[in-house]
């Protein structure tokens, strides 16, 4: 059985030099920016504000609500159930559909105030192995207890959508260990609607239950 | 001067260990900073604090300062103003003199593996690159949102020759042929302006300035400068005070290079004269402890700027868990998410509304302050700044989207 190697990651924020003043420009941007940008704007808050609950929404929803004052569209964009998307292409389609529909129903295009435009960004990820390796569930739990937020984030969020592993790293390893039930439970967790510490606690209690069975 | 290990109590032991991991990947590389002043100014201040910390981590970080005559610095001052959007007239001779000074400096310099050029003054050193080799980064520390087109076109021919450009806020990004990296400035939690203070020190300073701590105190720390809108602050305070008893503290230095400064100061003093609850404090330059204490002892902190570069006074206030109301300009929206980690406003009336709210809803205000501190802890401390610089240097050798180190 392969041990689980914990990795951690760092983000470098890139500026794409592209901005949007209104919904039309936001839509055009979302259609054409690279996947890394879409991922950045839908996940940045999780790390930057990981201590907050309720979690602020993704950047698109935040800007539409707070700058363009379009509460209805903002609510729709913030309701994106990120956990259900297996690829960034699907996630992009969600935002494109929501914006196109809103634009069809809108009679006038509202510009943001000067200085409050939406700036498209992206991130470059640097991945490093940590010194921590788990041989079994008990090991795994004791490491998970103290591993950095970045490591947790990498294995849950980056692995699935950014690296395109189709699944989070923990579920994949649990399944390899033969703990299909635990893998499935892990997949059902909604990591987007809790703080990272809350997420850590929840995973720990699940893993410990299975480890003691 | 603190060592990098001293930051473990604040940033976390893990964060410091991770800096060592990254720094290790730069082993054997010389990182050479170049700017135009050894003392005074934000860039020198950052380098003075950061270089020893980079060296603690094992990075061979060096620092060169270019030399220039009065004419050179007169031109660079004009360039600086032009990048801020001020209309200036720079003639061909001045541009030629600027390039000549850069070339003169380049001829006497030895360049490192990474050449980290700060601000426009030494930008044309990049001409030396074909001979010197290495990786080159240009770091722009100034507000770049509305640069004068003529000056920007001149600079752009040099910027495009670097490997990467670094800006402090998303609004400063331009259309360039090279990657642009966002690196926000930072505050140093162990400096006099930000370190923890004993309650007696805070009490003593409030007492010295005659401010009554038994009633709410609303404070703005900033230069007396039109762009910081001190008169707007007084107006907002007046509206709020109709409903909620409070005092206002306006503390800062004068703006000697601002032609409108004296008029603004006079207006502020005239307004304050009629209200004993307005405390206008002209602080001398070495007043870091006083500023620290005033922020820590205030009920609400304001930064009602009309224009702002990054606005690090906001991060300073948030670090002290102060409920903060600030103008939604420059880098301030990066530091405050409205109603999560502080309040963003756009007007005098809006500011007054939120002063009242925060004074009357202390639990909400406290939550904003706590979230603000966490946000600064995660994103605006010098340790994060160091991490960003290490990633920047590494990215010059690893241009991929996902880098496995």
Tab-separated table of N, CA, C and O in Angstrom, chain B residues 251-301:
chain	number	residue	atom	x	y	z
B	251	UNK	N	-4.876	62.897	13.749
B	251	UNK	CA	-3.461	62.943	14.112
B	251	UNK	C	-2.586	62.624	12.920
B	251	UNK	O	-2.878	61.716	12.149
B	252	UNK	N	-1.520	63.390	12.780
B	252	UNK	CA	-0.596	63.119	11.680
B	252	UNK	C	0.359	64.272	11.502
B	252	UNK	O	0.360	65.228	12.280
B	253	UNK	N	1.176	64.147	10.464
B	253	UNK	CA	2.113	65.218	10.173
B	253	UNK	C	1.551	66.142	9.099
B	253	UNK	O	0.483	65.879	8.547
B	254	UNK	N	2.283	67.188	8.815
B	254	UNK	CA	1.880	68.099	7.750
B	254	UNK	C	2.336	67.565	6.405
B	254	UNK	O	3.125	66.632	6.335
B	255	UNK	N	1.809	68.132	5.353
B	255	UNK	CA	2.238	67.723	4.021
B	255	UNK	C	3.045	68.855	3.424
B	255	UNK	O	2.501	69.780	2.841
B	256	UNK	N	4.356	68.770	3.592
B	256	UNK	CA	5.194	69.892	3.166
B	256	UNK	C	5.258	70.043	1.650
B	256	UNK	O	5.482	71.123	1.138
B	257	UNK	N	5.056	68.920	0.928
B	257	UNK	CA	5.146	69.011	-0.530
B	257	UNK	C	3.775	69.210	-1.175
B	257	UNK	O	3.610	69.073	-2.372
B	258	UNK	N	2.769	69.495	-0.366
B	258	UNK	CA	1.424	69.663	-0.908
B	258	UNK	C	1.051	71.147	-0.874
B	258	UNK	O	0.880	71.723	0.205
B	259	UNK	N	0.917	71.771	-2.055
B	259	UNK	CA	0.627	73.204	-2.066
B	259	UNK	C	-0.698	73.550	-1.396
B	259	UNK	O	-0.888	74.664	-0.906
B	260	UNK	N	-1.613	72.569	-1.345
B	260	UNK	CA	-2.903	72.859	-0.705
B	260	UNK	C	-2.858	72.591	0.801
B	260	UNK	O	-3.832	72.840	1.505
B	261	UNK	N	-1.722	72.069	1.281
B	261	UNK	CA	-1.602	71.670	2.682
B	261	UNK	C	-1.968	72.766	3.672
B	261	UNK	O	-2.829	72.556	4.536
B	262	UNK	N	-1.326	73.958	3.572
B	262	UNK	CA	-1.617	75.007	4.554
B	262	UNK	C	-3.105	75.376	4.589
B	262	UNK	O	-3.662	75.593	5.668
B	263	UNK	N	-3.734	75.420	3.434
B	263	UNK	CA	-5.158	75.768	3.401
B	263	UNK	C	-5.980	74.695	4.116
B	263	UNK	O	-6.916	74.992	4.871
B	264	UNK	N	-5.623	73.426	3.888
B	264	UNK	CA	-6.347	72.333	4.535
B	264	UNK	C	-6.158	72.402	6.051
B	264	UNK	O	-7.103	72.276	6.828
B	265	UNK	N	-4.896	72.642	6.460
B	265	UNK	CA	-4.624	72.712	7.901
B	265	UNK	C	-5.426	73.836	8.543
B	265	UNK	O	-5.964	73.675	9.631
B	266	UNK	N	-5.501	74.967	7.840
B	266	UNK	CA	-6.247	76.101	8.390
B	266	UNK	C	-7.721	75.725	8.545
B	266	UNK	O	-8.352	75.986	9.573
B	267	UNK	N	-8.250	75.081	7.511
B	267	UNK	CA	-9.662	74.668	7.557
B	267	UNK	C	-9.909	73.735	8.733
B	267	UNK	O	-10.890	73.875	9.459
B	268	UNK	N	-8.991	72.770	8.903
B	268	UNK	CA	-9.134	71.798	9.992
B	268	UNK	C	-9.105	72.520	11.331
B	268	UNK	O	-9.950	72.286	12.203
B	269	UNK	N	-8.139	73.431	11.490
B	269	UNK	CA	-8.017	74.145	12.757
B	269	UNK	C	-9.249	75.016	13.024
B	269	UNK	O	-9.733	75.074	14.141
B	270	UNK	N	-9.745	75.665	11.969
B	270	UNK	CA	-10.941	76.503	12.135
B	270	UNK	C	-12.115	75.671	12.617
B	270	UNK	O	-12.859	76.058	13.511
B	271	UNK	N	-12.268	74.496	11.981
B	271	UNK	CA	-13.379	73.622	12.358
B	271	UNK	C	-13.225	73.154	13.802
B	271	UNK	O	-14.178	73.099	14.557
B	272	UNK	N	-11.991	72.795	14.165
B	272	UNK	CA	-11.752	72.202	15.483
B	272	UNK	C	-11.914	73.219	16.606
B	272	UNK	O	-12.283	72.858	17.722
B	273	UNK	N	-11.620	74.468	16.289
B	273	UNK	CA	-11.668	75.525	17.305
B	273	UNK	C	-13.011	75.590	18.022
B	273	UNK	O	-13.092	75.913	19.185
B	274	UNK	N	-14.068	75.282	17.281
B	274	UNK	CA	-15.407	75.438	17.853
B	274	UNK	C	-15.885	74.195	18.592
B	274	UNK	O	-17.023	74.125	19.015
B	275	UNK	N	-15.053	73.169	18.675
B	275	UNK	CA	-15.518	71.913	19.271
B	275	UNK	C	-14.384	71.308	20.101
B	275	UNK	O	-13.381	70.851	19.571
B	276	UNK	N	-14.564	71.321	21.415
B	276	UNK	CA	-13.479	70.821	22.299
B	276	UNK	C	-13.326	69.299	22.196
B	276	UNK	O	-12.358	68.729	22.707
B	277	UNK	N	-14.282	68.645	21.554
B	277	UNK	CA	-14.172	67.194	21.383
B	277	UNK	C	-13.407	66.803	20.120
B	277	UNK	O	-13.277	65.624	19.808
B	278	UNK	N	-12.953	67.790	19.375
B	278	UNK	CA	-12.089	67.470	18.233
B	278	UNK	C	-10.644	67.731	18.651
B	278	UNK	O	-10.291	68.843	19.047
B	279	UNK	N	-9.829	66.695	18.592
B	279	UNK	CA	-8.419	66.811	18.982
B	279	UNK	C	-7.558	66.745	17.724
B	279	UNK	O	-7.493	65.695	17.088
B	280	UNK	N	-6.948	67.861	17.371
B	280	UNK	CA	-6.057	67.851	16.206
B	280	UNK	C	-4.624	67.761	16.726
B	280	UNK	O	-4.165	68.630	17.464
B	281	UNK	N	-3.936	66.691	16.362
B	281	UNK	CA	-2.589	66.449	16.895
B	281	UNK	C	-1.574	66.460	15.757
B	281	UNK	O	-1.624	65.604	14.872
B	282	UNK	N	-0.694	67.454	15.776
B	282	UNK	CA	0.377	67.477	14.777
B	282	UNK	C	1.548	66.695	15.345
B	282	UNK	O	2.206	67.140	16.277
B	283	UNK	N	1.774	65.529	14.805
B	283	UNK	CA	2.793	64.652	15.377
B	283	UNK	C	4.112	64.808	14.639
B	283	UNK	O	4.139	64.840	13.406
B	284	UNK	N	5.224	64.890	15.379
B	284	UNK	CA	6.531	64.928	14.704
B	284	UNK	C	6.826	63.578	14.059
B	284	UNK	O	6.166	62.583	14.384
B	285	UNK	N	7.830	63.501	13.156
B	285	UNK	CA	8.076	62.257	12.413
B	285	UNK	C	8.284	61.020	13.286
B	285	UNK	O	7.776	59.963	12.984
B	286	UNK	N	9.018	61.129	14.421
B	286	UNK	CA	9.282	59.913	15.217
B	286	UNK	C	8.182	59.709	16.257
B	286	UNK	O	8.426	59.772	17.457
B	287	UNK	N	6.965	59.469	15.806
B	287	UNK	CA	5.849	59.332	16.746
B	287	UNK	C	5.195	57.966	16.639
B	287	UNK	O	3.984	57.820	16.848
B	288	UNK	N	5.987	56.945	16.325
B	288	UNK	CA	5.402	55.630	16.070
B	288	UNK	C	4.641	55.073	17.276
B	288	UNK	O	3.568	54.491	17.129
B	289	UNK	N	5.197	55.245	18.460
B	289	UNK	CA	4.526	54.707	19.656
B	289	UNK	C	3.198	55.442	19.883
B	289	UNK	O	2.179	54.836	20.237
B	290	UNK	N	3.222	56.766	19.658
B	290	UNK	CA	1.990	57.549	19.853
B	290	UNK	C	0.905	57.075	18.877
B	290	UNK	O	-0.256	56.900	19.246
B	291	UNK	N	1.296	56.882	17.614
B	291	UNK	CA	0.328	56.430	16.601
B	291	UNK	C	-0.219	55.057	17.007
B	291	UNK	O	-1.438	54.810	16.975
B	292	UNK	N	0.669	54.180	17.396
B	292	UNK	CA	0.290	52.841	17.832
B	292	UNK	C	-0.748	52.936	18.960
B	292	UNK	O	-1.822	52.307	18.905
B	293	UNK	N	-0.443	53.769	19.970
B	293	UNK	CA	-1.338	53.882	21.128
B	293	UNK	C	-2.679	54.489	20.735
B	293	UNK	O	-3.734	54.033	21.193
B	294	UNK	N	-2.646	55.513	19.889
B	294	UNK	CA	-3.900	56.160	19.483
B	294	UNK	C	-4.802	55.157	18.758
B	294	UNK	O	-6.016	55.121	18.969
B	295	UNK	N	-4.192	54.339	17.886
B	295	UNK	CA	-5.005	53.341	17.187
B	295	UNK	C	-5.570	52.327	18.176
B	295	UNK	O	-6.748	52.004	18.156
B	296	UNK	N	-4.717	51.838	19.055
B	296	UNK	CA	-5.160	50.796	19.993
B	296	UNK	C	-6.243	51.298	20.941
B	296	UNK	O	-7.122	50.542	21.351
B	297	UNK	N	-6.190	52.577	21.294
B	297	UNK	CA	-7.147	53.092	22.275
B	297	UNK	C	-8.422	53.652	21.672
B	297	UNK	O	-9.304	54.114	22.392
B	298	UNK	N	-8.543	53.615	20.333
B	298	UNK	CA	-9.720	54.222	19.703
B	298	UNK	C	-10.871	53.225	19.585
B	298	UNK	O	-10.658	52.023	19.472
B	299	UNK	N	-12.075	53.754	19.602
B	299	UNK	CA	-13.259	52.897	19.462
B	299	UNK	C	-13.453	52.536	17.985
B	299	UNK	O	-13.804	51.408	17.652
B	300	UNK	N	-13.251	53.523	17.128
B	300	UNK	CA	-13.363	53.309	15.687
B	300	UNK	C	-12.220	54.065	15.013
B	300	UNK	O	-11.889	55.183	15.431
B	301	UNK	N	-11.617	53.455	14.000
B	301	UNK	CA	-10.565	54.146	13.245
B	301	UNK	C	-11.087	54.441	11.832
B	301	UNK	O	-11.767	53.599	11.230
